[in-house]
DNA sequence: ACGATCCATAACTTTATGTAATGCGAAGGA
DNA sequence: TCCTTCGCATTACATAAAGTTATGGATCGT
């Protein structure tokens, strides 16, 4: 299967195919963008290497040999297959942009805003990969990732970054049902199990209270989306990441429990892979994400 | 259909196919007979040109991208098709040797001797092209030609040459029926119509007699084989080209009419085309022809 | 911590490819 | 017959493409 050993100069073979199609060295040279002399040399070298004539030289004309006709048919087909596959591979993903993000970011921030991007870029298709596990940027499956954490990252380039502020949020109904005043042990705390160290947990929030109380979450979820769903359903108090819950604060399905705010250690980062393909669509998506992340 | 424009470096594509098959730059380099660095450069250049990663670099390992897998499949198939066709074209005629000769030479000299060649070269197949019209050596259809004429020839290389001596021959029966003595006007002369100027005709033979006589052929044929057939059948006297009629002189079906001999102007030449394919079989046929022409 | 291994890169070398100039030869036309 | 045309062939030279050597970086395993 050592093709390098079995196949002579592919440049010469490509030249042969063109000469055969044109039945002329000079016409083939024009198509190939080289001189007639270059074509003459390639064919002569090929005939020499193969020990077989490919063309009978006549006066101001050439005639292909039988072998040349056989070989030329295979070459034309093979080069066409290669060219077609190259085209398919190069352009099939031209207008698709794959964006990876956490489930929460995808659900609360990205998806509600995609309609706006689509309006401005009608030919571009966005494919969203949501997963709370860290996205492998080296795999080439994702064009852009929105990753929570502390930059920089060794597998990608950060092109936009935004911090967040965390508040306590609950439903208006829950706020009305609870005793007035600061958070206390009577409150139902809804916790999210997140492995990321830069993510804020209830223990960290309580540790900063004065005086602290032995509060313990009564509900635990492994996705922040579920935590917020439960809070909006009036089942307790959740840590509200401003960027993620802003839409619910805006629509009134969540309210702030008190005035305390903690700045998050981690940030939301728009990251592109170190070795990323570059298409117009990807560039547009990047520009839009940068603007949107900073605006709202 | 300008493949040169549509396809990047075929060297890089051939490298890609090998890397994909081996799943290793280093192993591919060994097969290709180049260094790892050369492979690294070819893949990097290809990825750069296509704007698409082909391999995900991991520690001491690589992973092909989806595009690479698609492209690699087409490349493997295409290169295999090209290689197989090249093999077929190169080797299909490996053991067939095409020898061209005049009808007379083929019938009287070559065919009777072919059994000997076959005994010594059991794997080689000889194809004989008999025609009195001049054989076109540029057409690539004939590997070796035995051509009568005066060398050199501008369409081939003479690798052996032999002259001939012409005598008068007739059948033993005819010799007995005729009046004893030299050729005379009472003899039936059998003529061959040959366009070649180096061929001897009756008028040339009679012109050299002293005294000449107004002899005129009573039988004419367009193939020398027919002339000899008629002579052996007792229908007259023919000009006997020594090399061609020796077997009949040997077996007694022809006898010499008198002692006169004329050396022929033309010669029998073993000619190979200027741009000939070279196979073991052709080389063997050439060697055999050279030896046989000189021996007998 | 050290060594092994495999891909990446830079400076340099070699090979393959292409060019400009010229030659050759067979048709065709005057 | 002579001259012109045209298309492939060849040579000396230039350069682009491909390959090499040396070295670096990173991740395993011991």
XYZ file of C-alpha atoms (C1' of nucleotides) in Angstrom:
652
model
C 0.000 0.000 0.000
C 2.992 2.200 -0.410
C 1.597 4.492 -3.047
C 4.706 6.614 -3.153
C 6.631 3.656 -4.510
C 3.978 2.509 -6.928
C 2.990 5.826 -8.483
C 5.292 8.062 -10.553
C 5.158 11.846 -10.378
C 1.584 12.877 -9.724
C 2.367 16.181 -11.395
C 3.182 14.266 -14.554
C 0.007 12.212 -14.269
C -2.067 15.322 -13.842
C -0.361 16.743 -16.909
C -1.085 13.571 -18.866
C -4.774 13.795 -18.062
C -4.927 17.364 -19.316
C -2.979 16.588 -22.502
C -5.209 13.630 -23.258
C -8.347 15.677 -22.754
C -7.055 18.473 -24.989
C -5.193 16.186 -27.408
C -2.578 18.918 -27.425
C 0.491 19.789 -25.375
C 0.025 23.462 -26.024
C -3.641 23.598 -25.072
C -2.981 21.587 -21.942
C -0.173 23.966 -21.009
C -2.562 26.882 -21.209
C -5.063 25.190 -18.927
C -2.366 24.144 -16.486
C -0.861 27.616 -16.482
C 2.603 26.480 -17.542
C 4.601 26.569 -20.755
C 4.411 24.000 -23.549
C 7.994 23.080 -22.726
C 7.018 22.129 -19.183
C 4.298 19.864 -20.513
C 6.653 18.309 -23.032
C 9.109 17.606 -20.256
C 6.550 16.057 -17.942
C 5.203 13.712 -20.603
C 8.674 12.736 -21.745
C 9.718 12.041 -18.145
C 6.607 9.951 -17.556
C 7.131 7.925 -20.737
C 10.732 7.409 -19.729
C 9.825 6.246 -16.240
C 7.112 3.920 -17.422
C 9.029 2.592 -20.386
C 5.892 3.039 -22.460
C 4.963 5.676 -25.029
C 1.859 7.609 -24.088
C 1.521 9.698 -27.222
C 2.484 9.173 -30.859
C 3.918 12.407 -32.106
C 2.601 13.397 -35.493
C 3.024 16.546 -37.421
C 1.548 19.291 -35.296
C -0.613 16.701 -33.596
C -0.429 13.878 -31.112
C -2.229 10.566 -30.866
C -2.670 8.810 -27.533
C -1.557 5.202 -27.324
C -3.955 2.538 -26.136
C -2.244 2.504 -22.751
C -2.611 6.245 -22.483
C -6.354 6.001 -23.101
C -6.765 3.379 -20.387
C -4.649 5.257 -17.877
C -6.221 8.600 -18.720
C -9.700 7.304 -17.988
C -8.679 6.213 -14.503
C -6.807 9.437 -13.865
C -9.722 11.628 -14.893
C -12.074 9.713 -12.637
C -9.676 9.655 -9.694
C -8.805 13.337 -9.870
C -12.483 14.197 -10.144
C -13.247 12.107 -7.064
C -10.470 13.784 -5.116
C -11.489 17.265 -6.215
C -15.154 16.646 -5.447
C -14.371 15.307 -1.989
C -12.105 18.244 -1.276
C -14.892 20.592 -2.260
C -17.369 18.727 -0.120
C -15.086 18.777 2.902
C -14.098 22.408 2.475
C -17.531 23.836 1.970
C -19.921 21.558 3.748
C -19.358 23.258 7.065
C -18.886 26.702 5.679
C -22.114 28.127 7.029
C -22.424 26.112 10.201
C -20.931 27.408 13.408
C -20.693 25.171 16.416
C -20.810 26.927 19.746
C -20.181 25.086 22.948
C -21.372 26.323 26.336
C -22.548 25.085 29.708
C -26.108 23.945 29.877
C -27.048 26.935 32.039
C -25.359 29.516 29.869
C -26.780 27.917 26.772
C -30.308 27.829 28.176
C -30.466 31.173 30.007
C -28.232 33.380 27.916
C -27.376 32.033 24.490
C -30.604 30.498 23.247
C -32.813 33.497 24.154
C -30.493 35.706 22.128
C -29.985 33.494 19.076
C -33.058 34.880 17.388
C -31.306 38.235 17.209
C -28.181 36.696 15.665
C -30.248 34.804 13.151
C -32.044 37.944 12.121
C -28.773 39.631 11.329
C -27.120 36.567 9.727
C -29.807 34.703 7.902
C -27.441 32.363 6.050
C -25.583 31.116 9.107
C -26.634 28.077 11.046
C -25.696 27.825 14.696
C -25.226 24.468 16.249
C -25.103 24.526 20.014
C -23.279 21.929 22.040
C -24.374 22.119 25.659
C -22.460 20.288 28.280
C -21.268 21.091 31.755
C -18.165 18.965 31.263
C -15.266 20.983 29.967
C -15.316 21.239 26.169
C -12.292 19.775 24.359
C -11.244 22.538 22.017
C -8.531 20.419 20.453
C -11.050 17.948 19.086
C -12.036 20.277 16.285
C -15.723 19.720 16.916
C -16.414 23.168 18.346
C -15.680 26.450 16.641
C -16.353 28.695 19.625
C -16.726 27.857 23.279
C -18.203 29.943 26.039
C -16.409 28.673 29.044
C -16.796 29.635 32.689
C -13.561 29.866 34.572
C -10.462 31.945 35.152
C -8.547 32.761 31.957
C -6.173 32.162 30.293
C -6.739 28.632 28.925
C -4.005 26.576 27.346
C -6.225 25.070 24.687
C -7.742 28.222 23.295
C -7.612 31.964 22.795
C -9.928 34.149 24.838
C -11.516 36.773 22.625
C -14.045 38.145 25.122
C -14.522 37.872 28.848
C -17.102 38.999 31.343
C -17.403 38.723 35.073
C -20.579 38.248 37.054
C -22.202 39.246 40.322
C -24.115 36.809 42.453
C -27.210 37.680 44.434
C -29.843 35.703 46.285
C -32.937 35.073 44.231
C -36.265 33.455 44.839
C -39.771 33.645 43.470
C -42.041 36.533 44.442
C -44.361 34.003 46.065
C -41.566 32.571 48.197
C -40.465 36.061 49.193
C -43.972 36.782 50.425
C -44.260 33.507 52.362
C -40.986 33.788 54.257
C -40.338 35.899 57.302
C -39.020 39.319 56.417
C -35.389 39.996 57.028
C -32.035 38.571 55.975
C -31.464 34.994 55.044
C -31.823 32.631 57.943
C -31.890 28.972 58.860
C -35.601 28.933 58.108
C -34.986 29.475 54.461
C -34.910 26.603 51.920
C -31.615 26.693 50.121
C -31.300 25.239 46.653
C -27.811 24.040 45.790
C -26.096 23.129 42.470
C -23.396 20.483 42.417
C -20.645 21.966 40.313
C -17.129 20.623 40.169
C -15.621 23.879 39.028
C -13.773 25.502 41.843
C -14.531 28.975 40.573
C -18.231 28.330 40.949
C -19.832 29.789 44.135
C -21.549 27.418 46.508
C -23.817 28.008 49.483
C -21.086 27.241 51.992
C -19.012 30.043 50.538
C -21.929 32.429 50.625
C -22.779 31.580 54.262
C -19.126 31.807 55.323
C -19.265 35.475 54.418
C -22.310 36.217 56.610
C -22.092 37.913 59.998
C -23.205 36.115 62.043
C -23.087 32.840 60.036
C -25.779 30.182 60.629
C -25.659 26.428 60.149
C -27.608 26.598 56.934
C -27.748 23.509 54.772
C -29.304 23.159 51.320
C -32.488 21.193 51.284
C -32.534 20.714 47.523
C -29.605 19.729 45.294
C -29.417 19.585 41.514
C -26.592 18.746 39.137
C -27.576 21.394 36.605
C -27.964 25.054 37.456
C -30.964 25.165 35.124
C -32.826 22.887 37.507
C -31.811 24.996 40.462
C -33.293 28.090 38.858
C -36.345 26.151 37.754
C -36.966 25.139 41.351
C -36.390 28.656 42.635
C -38.836 30.067 40.111
C -41.302 27.427 41.225
C -41.101 28.866 44.762
C -39.203 26.015 46.336
C -36.522 28.129 47.899
C -33.613 30.487 47.548
C -30.947 30.089 44.931
C -27.663 31.814 44.293
C -28.478 33.996 41.338
C -25.739 34.545 38.776
C -26.634 37.931 37.359
C -25.851 37.267 33.735
C -27.772 34.015 33.758
C -30.868 35.019 35.717
C -31.258 38.550 34.440
C -34.050 37.593 32.101
C -36.035 36.123 35.017
C -35.426 39.147 37.187
C -36.641 41.224 34.272
C -39.819 39.214 33.768
C -40.537 39.029 37.473
C -40.449 35.294 37.843
C -37.493 35.828 40.182
C -36.786 38.602 42.673
C -33.774 39.539 44.741
C -34.079 38.383 48.360
C -31.762 41.008 49.760
C -29.121 43.508 48.665
C -25.995 41.474 49.183
C -23.799 40.950 46.150
C -20.644 38.940 45.650
C -18.436 39.273 42.620
C -17.715 35.914 41.072
C -14.113 34.745 40.856
C -14.601 33.051 37.530
C -15.691 34.735 34.328
C -17.585 33.881 31.196
C -15.074 33.614 28.355
C -15.549 33.370 24.629
C -12.749 31.030 23.555
C -11.708 29.923 20.113
C -9.500 26.846 19.518
C -5.793 27.423 18.960
C -5.978 25.817 15.549
C -9.391 26.828 14.370
C -10.810 26.812 10.894
C -11.771 30.240 9.755
C -14.938 30.973 7.904
C -16.978 34.083 7.407
C -19.726 32.557 9.488
C -17.384 31.893 12.405
C -16.053 35.413 12.241
C -19.570 36.777 12.342
C -20.555 34.600 15.253
C -17.465 35.702 17.156
C -18.185 39.380 16.576
C -21.772 38.951 17.657
C -20.847 37.006 20.785
C -18.274 39.618 21.780
C -20.790 42.432 21.395
C -23.627 40.596 23.080
C -21.549 39.487 26.033
C -20.516 43.055 26.711
C -23.917 44.586 26.111
C -26.115 42.419 28.125
C -12.109 20.400 -15.208
C -8.922 22.160 -14.325
C -7.716 19.780 -11.666
C -4.563 21.730 -11.111
C -6.589 24.615 -9.770
C -8.919 22.528 -7.678
C -6.459 20.188 -5.999
C -3.704 21.233 -3.558
C -0.299 19.587 -3.465
C -0.714 15.951 -4.428
C 2.427 15.180 -2.475
C 0.698 16.490 0.630
C -2.418 14.471 -0.143
C -0.393 11.329 -0.594
C 1.277 12.080 2.727
C -2.097 12.576 4.387
C -3.298 9.191 3.208
C -0.241 7.494 4.647
C -0.470 9.348 7.974
C -4.138 8.472 8.297
C -3.505 4.807 7.592
C -0.649 4.662 10.096
C -2.239 7.081 12.580
C 1.317 8.357 13.035
C 3.524 10.957 11.399
C 6.631 8.968 12.206
C 5.387 5.661 10.859
C 4.142 7.335 7.716
C 7.518 8.985 7.244
C 9.210 5.611 7.356
C 6.893 4.208 4.703
C 7.255 7.270 2.523
C 11.016 7.215 2.878
C 11.273 10.761 4.253
C 11.812 12.277 7.688
C 9.132 12.956 10.291
C 9.805 16.648 9.845
C 8.926 16.456 6.157
C 5.628 14.783 7.007
C 4.909 17.354 9.692
C 5.516 20.105 7.186
C 3.351 18.583 4.470
C 0.389 18.097 6.827
C 0.781 21.581 8.283
C 0.931 23.084 4.785
C -2.158 21.156 3.721
C -4.107 22.224 6.800
C -3.030 25.780 6.167
C -4.104 25.698 2.550
C -7.434 24.096 3.284
C -8.147 26.140 6.390
C -9.218 22.946 8.097
C -7.458 20.820 10.695
C -6.859 17.294 9.522
C -5.388 15.870 12.714
C -5.826 16.644 16.397
C -2.419 16.524 17.980
C -2.365 14.628 21.228
C 0.516 13.499 23.292
C 2.524 11.078 21.222
C -0.557 10.434 19.172
C -2.795 12.030 16.600
C -6.504 11.825 15.970
C -7.943 12.418 12.504
C -10.730 14.925 12.200
C -14.013 13.940 10.614
C -13.016 15.772 7.431
C -9.732 13.920 7.360
C -11.525 10.576 7.545
C -13.804 11.473 4.653
C -10.993 12.813 2.507
C -8.671 9.941 3.393
C -11.184 7.385 2.222
C -11.411 8.995 -1.197
C -7.659 9.409 -1.431
C -6.957 5.787 -0.560
C -9.423 4.604 -3.153
C -8.208 6.981 -5.836
C -4.539 6.256 -5.333
C -5.276 2.537 -5.366
C -7.173 2.891 -8.641
C -4.338 4.856 -10.184
C -1.693 2.419 -8.959
C -3.657 -0.602 -10.135
C -4.206 0.881 -13.571
C -0.544 1.774 -13.849
C 0.358 -1.799 -12.974
C -2.104 -3.152 -15.480
C -0.829 -0.907 -18.245
C 2.818 -1.539 -17.473
C 2.651 -5.270 -17.168
C -0.158 -6.379 -19.410
C 2.117 -6.531 -22.422
C 5.173 -7.595 -20.513
C 5.441 -11.029 -22.062
C 4.144 -10.308 -25.523
C 6.543 -9.228 -28.229
C 5.223 -7.928 -31.510
C 7.461 -8.501 -34.489
C 6.702 -6.979 -37.824
C 8.090 -8.301 -41.109
C 7.250 -8.646 -44.763
C 4.954 -11.473 -45.666
C 7.771 -13.350 -47.409
C 10.262 -12.959 -44.610
C 7.647 -13.862 -42.069
C 6.545 -16.967 -43.961
C 9.885 -18.263 -45.204
C 12.292 -17.232 -42.499
C 10.669 -16.176 -39.258
C 7.825 -18.626 -38.770
C 9.900 -21.742 -39.501
C 12.340 -20.613 -36.806
C 9.896 -19.522 -34.127
C 9.649 -22.987 -32.671
C 13.301 -22.705 -31.700
C 12.735 -19.350 -29.983
C 9.738 -20.696 -28.136
C 11.711 -23.657 -26.881
C 14.261 -21.341 -25.356
C 11.781 -18.747 -24.044
C 8.717 -20.608 -22.931
C 7.101 -17.650 -21.190
C 7.275 -15.246 -24.102
C 4.526 -14.893 -26.635
C 5.402 -13.666 -30.102
C 2.877 -11.809 -32.122
C 3.761 -11.474 -35.779
C 2.497 -8.634 -37.921
C 3.045 -9.452 -41.582
C 2.626 -6.789 -44.156
C 4.513 -5.763 -47.230
C 3.615 -2.141 -46.650
C 6.220 -0.344 -44.630
C 5.653 -0.764 -40.897
C 5.072 2.454 -38.929
C 7.480 2.174 -36.032
C 6.253 5.375 -34.459
C 2.800 3.957 -33.871
C 3.988 1.930 -30.913
C 2.235 -1.200 -32.153
C 5.396 -3.084 -33.104
C 8.289 -3.807 -30.784
C 10.690 -5.086 -33.424
C 10.541 -4.856 -37.171
C 12.465 -6.845 -39.742
C 12.615 -4.500 -42.623
C 14.094 -4.954 -46.078
C 15.896 -1.948 -47.397
C 19.038 0.130 -47.184
C 19.794 1.327 -43.654
C 19.767 3.638 -41.771
C 16.078 4.398 -41.122
C 14.910 7.575 -39.505
C 12.158 5.949 -37.491
C 14.190 3.234 -35.835
C 17.506 1.875 -34.708
C 19.069 -0.966 -36.666
C 20.439 -3.586 -34.308
C 21.268 -6.274 -36.894
C 21.587 -6.355 -40.647
C 22.205 -8.985 -43.254
C 22.613 -8.885 -46.970
C 21.450 -11.474 -49.464
C 22.447 -13.135 -52.698
C 19.986 -13.763 -55.488
C 20.056 -16.804 -57.750
C 17.667 -18.317 -60.276
C 15.532 -21.055 -58.852
C 12.970 -23.448 -60.210
C 11.562 -26.824 -59.355
C 13.503 -29.987 -60.192
C 10.697 -31.008 -62.531
C 10.866 -27.709 -64.420
C 14.636 -28.008 -64.683
C 14.252 -31.414 -66.279
C 11.581 -30.250 -68.762
C 13.455 -27.243 -70.073
C 16.240 -27.231 -72.630
C 19.613 -27.473 -70.984
C 21.715 -24.346 -70.846
C 21.468 -20.784 -69.613
C 18.246 -18.902 -69.179
C 16.593 -18.102 -72.494
C 13.439 -16.636 -73.972
C 11.876 -20.108 -73.813
C 11.801 -19.974 -70.032
C 8.712 -19.007 -68.066
C 9.632 -16.113 -65.791
C 7.725 -15.490 -62.561
C 7.737 -11.880 -61.428
C 6.879 -10.232 -58.089
C 5.469 -6.698 -58.081
C 7.371 -4.906 -55.372
C 7.424 -1.155 -54.898
C 10.688 -1.131 -53.052
C 13.441 0.107 -55.271
C 16.028 -2.026 -53.541
C 14.162 -5.149 -54.581
C 15.571 -6.965 -57.678
C 13.303 -7.460 -60.652
C 13.606 -9.528 -63.759
C 14.462 -6.563 -65.953
C 17.453 -5.851 -63.742
C 18.513 -9.472 -63.861
C 18.209 -9.662 -67.699
C 20.003 -6.354 -68.148
C 23.068 -7.980 -66.692
C 23.071 -10.896 -69.171
C 25.411 -11.117 -72.176
C 23.777 -11.308 -74.637
C 20.420 -10.047 -73.196
C 17.177 -11.391 -74.599
C 13.709 -9.848 -74.735
C 12.468 -11.968 -71.841
C 9.199 -10.996 -70.268
C 7.559 -12.513 -67.173
C 4.589 -14.674 -67.954
C 3.347 -14.797 -64.384
C 3.089 -11.894 -61.918
C 2.226 -11.946 -58.228
C 2.043 -9.195 -55.649
C 3.534 -11.330 -52.890
C 6.877 -13.042 -53.154
C 5.376 -16.007 -51.317
C 3.106 -16.659 -54.275
C 6.035 -16.325 -56.673
C 7.911 -19.001 -54.809
C 4.821 -21.150 -54.517
C 4.435 -21.064 -58.278
C 8.090 -21.819 -58.864
C 7.938 -24.823 -56.555
C 4.882 -25.957 -58.445
C 6.960 -26.097 -61.639
C 5.449 -23.113 -63.363
C 8.674 -21.344 -64.094
C 11.806 -19.637 -62.917
C 11.891 -17.212 -60.056
C 14.541 -14.939 -58.668
C 15.595 -16.753 -55.537
C 16.568 -14.650 -52.544
C 18.990 -16.874 -50.716
C 17.930 -16.170 -47.165
C 14.277 -16.651 -48.024
C 14.437 -19.743 -50.224
C 17.237 -21.592 -48.462
C 14.846 -23.955 -46.753
C 13.406 -24.981 -50.136
C 16.832 -25.464 -51.672
C 17.632 -27.610 -48.683
C 14.541 -29.784 -48.982
C 14.867 -30.106 -52.745
C 11.606 -28.522 -53.720
C 13.684 -25.855 -55.462
C 16.971 -26.122 -57.324
C 19.364 -23.553 -58.743
C 18.965 -23.120 -62.520
C 22.500 -21.935 -63.101
C 25.502 -20.561 -61.226
C 24.920 -16.856 -61.625
C 24.616 -14.865 -58.404
C 23.877 -11.222 -57.741
C 24.331 -9.554 -54.403
C 21.258 -7.687 -53.358
C 21.473 -3.932 -52.804
C 19.026 -3.932 -49.921
C 19.475 -5.803 -46.674
C 17.343 -7.431 -44.015
C 17.439 -5.218 -40.941
C 16.244 -5.829 -37.418
C 14.936 -2.415 -36.359
C 13.606 -1.277 -33.019
C 11.514 1.890 -32.662
C 13.291 5.032 -31.500
C 11.047 5.267 -28.484
C 10.464 1.666 -27.662
C 9.240 0.117 -24.466
C 11.785 -2.187 -22.948
C 10.898 -5.500 -21.428
C 12.851 -8.634 -20.732
C 10.869 -10.404 -23.390
C 11.714 -7.803 -26.020
C 15.354 -7.949 -25.100
C 15.324 -11.711 -25.470
C 13.569 -11.570 -28.808
C 16.112 -9.045 -30.043
C 19.046 -11.179 -28.970
C 17.563 -14.207 -30.624
C 16.806 -12.399 -33.855
C 20.311 -10.980 -34.019
C 21.854 -14.399 -33.546
C 19.490 -16.163 -35.902
C 19.879 -13.631 -38.681
C 23.636 -14.042 -38.607
C 23.664 -17.803 -38.278
C 21.312 -18.814 -40.945
C 13.628 14.049 38.574
C 14.913 11.823 34.397
C 14.363 9.491 30.094
C 11.590 8.229 26.167
C 8.757 9.403 22.473
C 6.427 11.930 18.975
C 5.065 16.136 16.834
C 6.736 21.190 15.742
C 9.921 24.490 13.953
C 13.949 26.923 11.919
C 17.878 27.177 8.983
C 19.782 25.034 5.360
C 20.117 21.634 1.273
C 18.420 19.028 -2.517
C 15.192 17.884 -5.982
C 11.497 18.685 -9.003
C 9.381 21.815 -11.838
C 9.056 25.598 -14.801
C 10.990 29.169 -18.259
C 13.126 31.447 -22.225
C 15.367 30.594 -26.230
C 16.013 27.853 -29.930
C 15.659 23.805 -33.083
C 13.261 20.541 -36.059
C 10.083 18.877 -39.371
C 5.991 18.233 -41.935
C 2.165 20.501 -44.140
C 0.222 24.007 -46.938
C 0.319 27.909 -49.930
C 2.333 30.958 -53.291
C 10.505 24.803 -55.365
C 10.677 27.895 -51.625
C 8.855 30.001 -47.650
C 5.920 30.182 -43.678
C 3.471 28.236 -39.995
C 2.844 25.655 -36.068
C 3.437 22.350 -32.501
C 6.493 19.285 -30.120
C 11.639 18.713 -28.472
C 15.717 20.173 -26.146
C 19.064 22.930 -23.433
C 20.755 26.011 -19.945
C 19.188 28.380 -16.222
C 16.066 29.844 -12.255
C 13.255 28.945 -8.491
C 9.604 26.748 -5.993
C 8.676 22.687 -3.584
C 10.201 19.150 -0.864
C 13.383 17.148 2.247
C 17.075 17.166 6.159
C 19.450 18.136 10.460
C 19.257 19.908 14.819
C 16.625 21.288 18.413
C 12.490 22.283 21.308
C 8.241 21.181 23.818
C 5.057 18.310 26.208
C 3.323 14.298 28.312
C 3.922 9.790 30.033
C 6.198 6.127 32.829
C 9.717 4.714 36.002
